[in-house]
Amino acid sequence: MTTVPTRYLGELAVSAQGLGCMGMSHGYGATDDAQSIATLHHALDLGVTFWDTSDFYGTGHNEELIGRAVAGRRDEVVLATKFGFANRLGEPTLVRGDAAYVRQACDASLRRLGVDHIDLYYQHRVDPQVPIEETVGAMAELVQAGKVRYLGLSEAGAGTIRRAHAVHPISALQSEWSLWTRDLEAEVAPVCRELGIGMVPFSPLGRGFLTGRYSSVEGLAETDVRRTQPRFADGNLERNLAIVAKLNELADVKGVTAGQLALAWVQHRGDDVVPIPGTRRQRYLEENLAALAVELSPEDLAAIEAAAPPEQIAGTRYDATSLTFVNG
């Protein structure tokens, strides 16, 4: 079995790389439950024990899938899920953080997961209509009740993180962080480090783009969310492909893939950083895990960052509507 190092999100010990499970139910086209469960079990066998899901993914299907995979092996998994999108995939998007909804959502997640507690419970997006103190106060009650062990936020702004942490310790902040999304480095990451909050980057491979496997959206399913994202749009895509080409050149020199190089860069952000690359396939799981062994010198890091300067990334990471829920 591969030995995966341990990192800490606050006081919560997790595998140094986790597994994002969204794509097993949502966002990237057709899914295959049997394939996904086999990959989840393979992840455990390899030592990737930190799994990330949400009640939003597949409108509950992902939690049910994780529940099937974790049955009989619950003690091996550090299980993280999220709440907040009250109407899931409805329009317009409705985010709720009121105390009654927090309690309702947690109980529903526990039922779908088939477990008696959640190790790390995140607010998926901050509700602008509800004081964060009310939301985290209700989440703290879940800890006291033994339904949740640790608390997290997702895509929260620096001020919100401070206010939340004053109510109850926040163990982790989950936000997008990769070579082409570095928003949190200016204010959010310093606040997390000041307060001892770990960081969990999602989409550390730029929704797969930084692997170099996508040169257009033509091969993507019609339901693939990337078809609607500005960075994959005509014009932006071509400019971003030039950045991937430079990463490929650097990766070739080190004898790794562009994806492994990009993921190793995220892993090198600090010992308080635990990325959760997502995949449904065992071979990509293994490829991602191998990034933990990639050593990067200061010169390597400088060359990688020079190949992907933030100001040259073309397009925003979300459409205008989705961006309104970021840094709340």
GROMACS .gro file of C-alpha atoms in nm:
model
  328
    1MET     CA    1   0.000   0.000   0.000
    2THR     CA    2   0.121   0.350  -0.083
    3THR     CA    3   0.206   0.553   0.223
    4VAL     CA    4   0.035   0.890   0.198
    5PRO     CA    5   0.163   1.159   0.436
    6THR     CA    6  -0.070   1.317   0.690
    7ARG     CA    7  -0.154   1.686   0.694
    8TYR     CA    8  -0.372   1.882   0.935
    9LEU     CA    9  -0.674   2.102   0.878
   10GLY     CA   10  -0.675   2.275   1.213
   11GLU     CA   11  -0.671   1.973   1.445
   12LEU     CA   12  -0.822   1.733   1.191
   13ALA     CA   13  -0.571   1.483   1.052
   14VAL     CA   14  -0.626   1.394   0.686
   15SER     CA   15  -0.438   1.235   0.399
   16ALA     CA   16  -0.213   1.496   0.233
   17GLN     CA   17  -0.420   1.464  -0.082
   18GLY     CA   18  -0.792   1.404  -0.084
   19LEU     CA   19  -1.043   1.292  -0.345
   20GLY     CA   20  -1.305   1.526  -0.485
   21CYS     CA   21  -1.613   1.319  -0.564
   22MET     CA   22  -1.835   1.572  -0.746
   23GLY     CA   23  -1.762   1.439  -1.094
   24MET     CA   24  -1.892   1.097  -0.996
   25SER     CA   25  -2.244   1.242  -0.996
   26HIS     CA   26  -2.242   1.591  -1.136
   27GLY     CA   27  -2.091   1.838  -1.376
   28TYR     CA   28  -1.887   1.633  -1.620
   29GLY     CA   29  -2.125   1.424  -1.828
   30ALA     CA   30  -2.224   1.058  -1.799
   31THR     CA   31  -2.148   0.877  -1.475
   32ASP     CA   32  -2.091   0.515  -1.380
   33ASP     CA   33  -2.161   0.419  -1.018
   34ALA     CA   34  -1.976   0.087  -1.032
   35GLN     CA   35  -1.666   0.254  -1.175
   36SER     CA   36  -1.684   0.530  -0.915
   37ILE     CA   37  -1.719   0.292  -0.621
   38ALA     CA   38  -1.425   0.088  -0.749
   39THR     CA   39  -1.219   0.408  -0.765
   40LEU     CA   40  -1.325   0.507  -0.413
   41HIS     CA   41  -1.222   0.168  -0.277
   42HIS     CA   42  -0.894   0.189  -0.466
   43ALA     CA   43  -0.837   0.531  -0.311
   44LEU     CA   44  -0.871   0.381   0.036
   45ASP     CA   45  -0.633   0.101  -0.052
   46LEU     CA   46  -0.377   0.361  -0.166
   47GLY     CA   47  -0.421   0.573   0.147
   48VAL     CA   48  -0.633   0.855   0.004
   49THR     CA   49  -0.876   0.863   0.294
   50PHE     CA   50  -1.008   1.222   0.278
   51TRP     CA   51  -1.323   1.223   0.064
   52ASP     CA   52  -1.517   1.531  -0.035
   53THR     CA   53  -1.884   1.543  -0.134
   54SER     CA   54  -2.187   1.771  -0.103
   55ASP     CA   55  -2.565   1.747  -0.091
   56PHE     CA   56  -2.554   1.961  -0.408
   57TYR     CA   57  -2.374   1.706  -0.625
   58GLY     CA   58  -2.627   1.513  -0.829
   59THR     CA   59  -2.902   1.651  -0.600
   60GLY     CA   60  -2.807   1.403  -0.329
   61HIS     CA   61  -2.691   1.117  -0.551
   62ASN     CA   62  -2.324   1.174  -0.465
   63GLU     CA   63  -2.381   1.139  -0.092
   64GLU     CA   64  -2.579   0.821  -0.152
   65LEU     CA   65  -2.296   0.689  -0.370
   66ILE     CA   66  -2.038   0.771  -0.103
   67GLY     CA   67  -2.260   0.601   0.152
   68ARG     CA   68  -2.252   0.281  -0.051
   69ALA     CA   69  -1.875   0.300  -0.093
   70VAL     CA   70  -1.803   0.374   0.272
   71ALA     CA   71  -2.023   0.095   0.409
   72GLY     CA   72  -1.809  -0.144   0.608
   73ARG     CA   73  -1.506   0.087   0.591
   74ARG     CA   74  -1.634   0.396   0.771
   75ASP     CA   75  -1.346   0.407   1.017
   76GLU     CA   76  -1.096   0.440   0.732
   77VAL     CA   77  -1.250   0.756   0.585
   78VAL     CA   78  -1.239   1.122   0.685
   79LEU     CA   79  -1.572   1.222   0.535
   80ALA     CA   80  -1.645   1.580   0.433
   81THR     CA   81  -1.973   1.710   0.296
   82LYS     CA   82  -2.142   2.047   0.248
   83PHE     CA   83  -2.479   2.220   0.268
   84GLY     CA   84  -2.615   2.551   0.149
   85PHE     CA   85  -2.775   2.520  -0.193
   86ALA     CA   86  -3.132   2.479  -0.072
   87ASN     CA   87  -3.296   2.413  -0.408
   88ARG     CA   88  -2.990   2.232  -0.542
   89LEU     CA   89  -3.008   2.270  -0.919
   90GLY     CA   90  -3.318   2.489  -0.922
   91GLU     CA   91  -3.339   2.833  -1.074
   92PRO     CA   92  -3.270   3.086  -0.948
   93THR     CA   93  -3.000   2.952  -0.721
   94LEU     CA   94  -3.105   2.969  -0.356
   95VAL     CA   95  -2.846   2.966  -0.079
   96ARG     CA   96  -2.965   2.918   0.278
   97GLY     CA   97  -2.767   2.946   0.599
   98ASP     CA   98  -3.043   2.992   0.855
   99ALA     CA   99  -3.026   2.775   1.165
  100ALA     CA  100  -3.334   2.567   1.084
  101TYR     CA  101  -3.197   2.482   0.741
  102VAL     CA  102  -2.854   2.391   0.880
  103ARG     CA  103  -3.013   2.131   1.108
  104GLN     CA  104  -3.242   1.999   0.835
  105ALA     CA  105  -2.960   1.970   0.581
  106CYS     CA  106  -2.729   1.786   0.820
  107ASP     CA  107  -2.990   1.526   0.910
  108ALA     CA  108  -3.066   1.469   0.542
  109SER     CA  109  -2.696   1.424   0.461
  110LEU     CA  110  -2.649   1.177   0.744
  111ARG     CA  111  -2.939   0.972   0.607
  112ARG     CA  112  -2.805   0.971   0.252
  113LEU     CA  113  -2.452   0.888   0.366
  114GLY     CA  114  -2.577   0.617   0.602
  115VAL     CA  115  -2.344   0.732   0.881
  116ASP     CA  116  -2.389   0.865   1.232
  117HIS     CA  117  -2.148   1.156   1.200
  118ILE     CA  118  -1.976   1.378   0.944
  119ASP     CA  119  -1.607   1.444   1.002
  120LEU     CA  120  -1.594   1.785   0.832
  121TYR     CA  121  -1.909   1.985   0.759
  122TYR     CA  122  -1.882   2.287   0.531
  123GLN     CA  123  -2.117   2.568   0.445
  124HIS     CA  124  -2.098   2.536   0.065
  125ARG     CA  125  -2.159   2.906   0.001
  126VAL     CA  126  -2.221   3.193   0.240
  127ASP     CA  127  -2.582   3.312   0.263
  128PRO     CA  128  -2.574   3.691   0.221
  129GLN     CA  129  -2.912   3.722   0.395
  130VAL     CA  130  -2.813   3.543   0.717
  131PRO     CA  131  -2.541   3.656   0.960
  132ILE     CA  132  -2.255   3.408   0.957
  133GLU     CA  133  -2.282   3.400   1.335
  134GLU     CA  134  -2.626   3.236   1.309
  135THR     CA  135  -2.507   2.979   1.056
  136VAL     CA  136  -2.193   2.879   1.244
  137GLY     CA  137  -2.380   2.887   1.574
  138ALA     CA  138  -2.615   2.622   1.435
  139MET     CA  139  -2.322   2.424   1.296
  140ALA     CA  140  -2.159   2.438   1.641
  141GLU     CA  141  -2.473   2.283   1.788
  142LEU     CA  142  -2.425   1.991   1.547
  143VAL     CA  143  -2.076   1.942   1.691
  144GLN     CA  144  -2.217   1.943   2.044
  145ALA     CA  145  -2.478   1.688   1.937
  146GLY     CA  146  -2.208   1.455   1.799
  147LYS     CA  147  -2.341   1.474   1.443
  148VAL     CA  148  -2.037   1.666   1.315
  149ARG     CA  149  -1.674   1.666   1.429
  150TYR     CA  150  -1.521   1.974   1.263
  151LEU     CA  151  -1.650   2.277   1.076
  152GLY     CA  152  -1.553   2.435   0.746
  153LEU     CA  153  -1.649   2.712   0.505
  154SER     CA  154  -1.629   2.721   0.126
  155GLU     CA  155  -1.549   3.023  -0.092
  156ALA     CA  156  -1.582   3.258   0.207
  157GLY     CA  157  -1.414   3.598   0.224
  158ALA     CA  158  -1.155   3.701   0.481
  159GLY     CA  159  -1.395   3.905   0.696
  160THR     CA  160  -1.652   3.627   0.706
  161ILE     CA  161  -1.386   3.375   0.806
  162ARG     CA  162  -1.282   3.591   1.102
  163ARG     CA  163  -1.641   3.632   1.221
  164ALA     CA  164  -1.715   3.261   1.181
  165HIS     CA  165  -1.401   3.154   1.366
  166ALA     CA  166  -1.496   3.379   1.658
  167VAL     CA  167  -1.816   3.174   1.705
  168HIS     CA  168  -1.659   2.829   1.674
  169PRO     CA  169  -1.319   2.713   1.547
  170ILE     CA  170  -1.319   2.673   1.170
  171SER     CA  171  -1.089   2.387   1.067
  172ALA     CA  172  -1.087   2.425   0.690
  173LEU     CA  173  -1.162   2.662   0.408
  174GLN     CA  174  -1.241   2.499   0.076
  175SER     CA  175  -1.187   2.727  -0.223
  176GLU     CA  176  -1.063   2.703  -0.577
  177TRP     CA  177  -0.683   2.726  -0.593
  178SER     CA  178  -0.460   2.631  -0.882
  179LEU     CA  179  -0.209   2.783  -1.118
  180TRP     CA  180  -0.493   2.958  -1.296
  181THR     CA  181  -0.698   3.057  -0.990
  182ARG     CA  182  -0.499   3.238  -0.724
  183ASP     CA  183  -0.758   3.482  -0.584
  184LEU     CA  184  -0.727   3.366  -0.225
  185GLU     CA  185  -0.353   3.434  -0.197
  186ALA     CA  186  -0.386   3.808  -0.129
  187GLU     CA  187  -0.621   3.815   0.174
  188VAL     CA  188  -0.787   3.482   0.244
  189ALA     CA  189  -0.482   3.256   0.280
  190PRO     CA  190  -0.305   3.492   0.523
  191VAL     CA  191  -0.616   3.508   0.744
  192CYS     CA  192  -0.648   3.128   0.740
  193ARG     CA  193  -0.285   3.095   0.844
  194GLU     CA  194  -0.321   3.354   1.118
  195LEU     CA  195  -0.616   3.160   1.262
  196GLY     CA  196  -0.475   2.810   1.208
  197ILE     CA  197  -0.733   2.714   0.945
  198GLY     CA  198  -0.629   2.459   0.684
  199MET     CA  199  -0.699   2.514   0.314
  200VAL     CA  200  -0.858   2.263   0.080
  201PRO     CA  201  -0.813   2.361  -0.286
  202PHE     CA  202  -1.077   2.224  -0.521
  203SER     CA  203  -1.016   2.209  -0.896
  204PRO     CA  204  -0.637   2.214  -0.837
  205LEU     CA  205  -0.600   2.099  -1.199
  206GLY     CA  206  -0.819   2.375  -1.340
  207ARG     CA  207  -1.114   2.140  -1.402
  208GLY     CA  208  -0.875   1.909  -1.584
  209PHE     CA  209  -0.750   2.178  -1.821
  210LEU     CA  210  -0.400   2.193  -1.671
  211THR     CA  211  -0.348   1.824  -1.748
  212GLY     CA  212  -0.327   1.912  -2.118
  213ARG     CA  213  -0.596   1.658  -2.205
  214TYR     CA  214  -0.840   1.918  -2.343
  215SER     CA  215  -0.770   2.125  -2.652
  216SER     CA  216  -1.134   2.213  -2.719
  217VAL     CA  217  -1.481   2.161  -2.573
  218GLU     CA  218  -1.588   1.949  -2.869
  219GLY     CA  219  -1.521   1.620  -2.696
  220LEU     CA  220  -1.708   1.720  -2.380
  221ALA     CA  221  -2.060   1.601  -2.305
  222GLU     CA  222  -2.339   1.849  -2.373
  223THR     CA  223  -2.409   1.858  -1.998
  224ASP     CA  224  -2.045   1.926  -1.905
  225VAL     CA  225  -2.024   2.247  -1.699
  226ARG     CA  226  -1.701   2.346  -1.869
  227ARG     CA  227  -1.897   2.429  -2.183
  228THR     CA  228  -2.044   2.729  -1.996
  229GLN     CA  229  -1.726   2.850  -1.826
  230PRO     CA  230  -1.551   3.157  -1.969
  231ARG     CA  231  -1.202   3.005  -1.962
  232PHE     CA  232  -1.312   2.735  -2.206
  233ALA     CA  233  -1.479   2.981  -2.444
  234ASP     CA  234  -1.345   3.056  -2.792
  235GLY     CA  235  -1.058   3.300  -2.776
  236ASN     CA  236  -0.989   3.240  -2.407
  237LEU     CA  237  -0.931   2.869  -2.463
  238GLU     CA  238  -0.657   2.929  -2.717
  239ARG     CA  239  -0.473   3.174  -2.492
  240ASN     CA  240  -0.492   2.933  -2.200
  241LEU     CA  241  -0.367   2.644  -2.413
  242ALA     CA  242  -0.045   2.840  -2.467
  243ILE     CA  243   0.010   2.832  -2.091
  244VAL     CA  244  -0.047   2.458  -2.079
  245ALA     CA  245   0.208   2.415  -2.358
  246LYS     CA  246   0.469   2.585  -2.140
  247LEU     CA  247   0.378   2.362  -1.846
  248ASN     CA  248   0.417   2.059  -2.069
  249GLU     CA  249   0.770   2.166  -2.156
  250LEU     CA  250   0.863   2.203  -1.789
  251ALA     CA  251   0.697   1.871  -1.704
  252ASP     CA  252   0.890   1.690  -1.976
  253VAL     CA  253   1.217   1.809  -1.824
  254LYS     CA  254   1.118   1.664  -1.485
  255GLY     CA  255   0.979   1.344  -1.635
  256VAL     CA  256   0.623   1.402  -1.511
  257THR     CA  257   0.293   1.503  -1.667
  258ALA     CA  258   0.170   1.862  -1.683
  259GLY     CA  259  -0.107   1.766  -1.444
  260GLN     CA  260   0.137   1.623  -1.192
  261LEU     CA  261   0.349   1.936  -1.214
  262ALA     CA  262   0.047   2.164  -1.160
  263LEU     CA  263  -0.077   1.950  -0.870
  264ALA     CA  264   0.269   1.937  -0.711
  265TRP     CA  265   0.275   2.318  -0.726
  266VAL     CA  266  -0.046   2.327  -0.520
  267GLN     CA  267   0.088   2.066  -0.275
  268HIS     CA  268   0.393   2.291  -0.227
  269ARG     CA  269   0.180   2.588  -0.115
  270GLY     CA  270   0.225   2.469   0.244
  271ASP     CA  271   0.172   2.186   0.490
  272ASP     CA  272  -0.169   2.333   0.571
  273VAL     CA  273  -0.286   2.281   0.211
  274VAL     CA  274  -0.472   1.962   0.113
  275PRO     CA  275  -0.591   1.960  -0.249
  276ILE     CA  276  -0.881   1.741  -0.354
  277PRO     CA  277  -0.839   1.661  -0.725
  278GLY     CA  278  -1.144   1.483  -0.858
  279THR     CA  279  -1.160   1.181  -1.083
  280ARG     CA  280  -1.380   0.882  -1.157
  281ARG     CA  281  -1.095   0.673  -1.293
  282GLN     CA  282  -0.837   0.469  -1.105
  283ARG     CA  283  -0.552   0.554  -1.342
  284TYR     CA  284  -0.597   0.927  -1.294
  285LEU     CA  285  -0.626   0.873  -0.917
  286GLU     CA  286  -0.285   0.704  -0.927
  287GLU     CA  287  -0.141   0.977  -1.149
  288ASN     CA  288  -0.264   1.247  -0.912
  289LEU     CA  289  -0.131   1.065  -0.608
  290ALA     CA  290   0.213   1.041  -0.768
  291ALA     CA  291   0.230   1.421  -0.760
  292LEU     CA  292   0.301   1.392  -0.386
  293ALA     CA  293   0.642   1.252  -0.472
  294VAL     CA  294   0.734   1.533  -0.713
  295GLU     CA  295   1.000   1.752  -0.553
  296LEU     CA  296   1.011   2.114  -0.666
  297SER     CA  297   1.307   2.341  -0.598
  298PRO     CA  298   1.266   2.718  -0.559
  299GLU     CA  299   1.390   2.743  -0.917
  300ASP     CA  300   1.126   2.493  -1.032
  301LEU     CA  301   0.851   2.684  -0.855
  302ALA     CA  302   0.965   3.011  -1.007
  303ALA     CA  303   0.969   2.858  -1.356
  304ILE     CA  304   0.620   2.713  -1.311
  305GLU     CA  305   0.480   3.045  -1.195
  306ALA     CA  306   0.652   3.226  -1.481
  307ALA     CA  307   0.484   2.987  -1.724
  308ALA     CA  308   0.139   3.064  -1.580
  309PRO     CA  309   0.132   3.427  -1.464
  310PRO     CA  310  -0.213   3.514  -1.321
  311GLU     CA  311  -0.252   3.819  -1.542
  312GLN     CA  312  -0.227   3.604  -1.854
  313ILE     CA  313  -0.510   3.366  -1.763
  314ALA     CA  314  -0.792   3.442  -2.005
  315GLY     CA  315  -1.149   3.450  -1.875
  316THR     CA  316  -1.307   3.435  -1.531
  317ARG     CA  317  -1.334   3.103  -1.347
  318TYR     CA  318  -1.714   3.115  -1.329
  319ASP     CA  319  -1.994   3.284  -1.517
  320ALA     CA  320  -2.129   3.610  -1.374
  321THR     CA  321  -2.406   3.446  -1.171
  322SER     CA  322  -2.180   3.190  -1.005
  323LEU     CA  323  -1.922   3.456  -0.923
  324THR     CA  324  -2.176   3.634  -0.702
  325PHE     CA  325  -2.147   3.346  -0.453
  326VAL     CA  326  -1.767   3.367  -0.426
  327ASN     CA  327  -1.584   3.539  -0.137
  328GLY     CA  328  -1.902   3.597   0.058
   0.00000   0.00000   0.00000
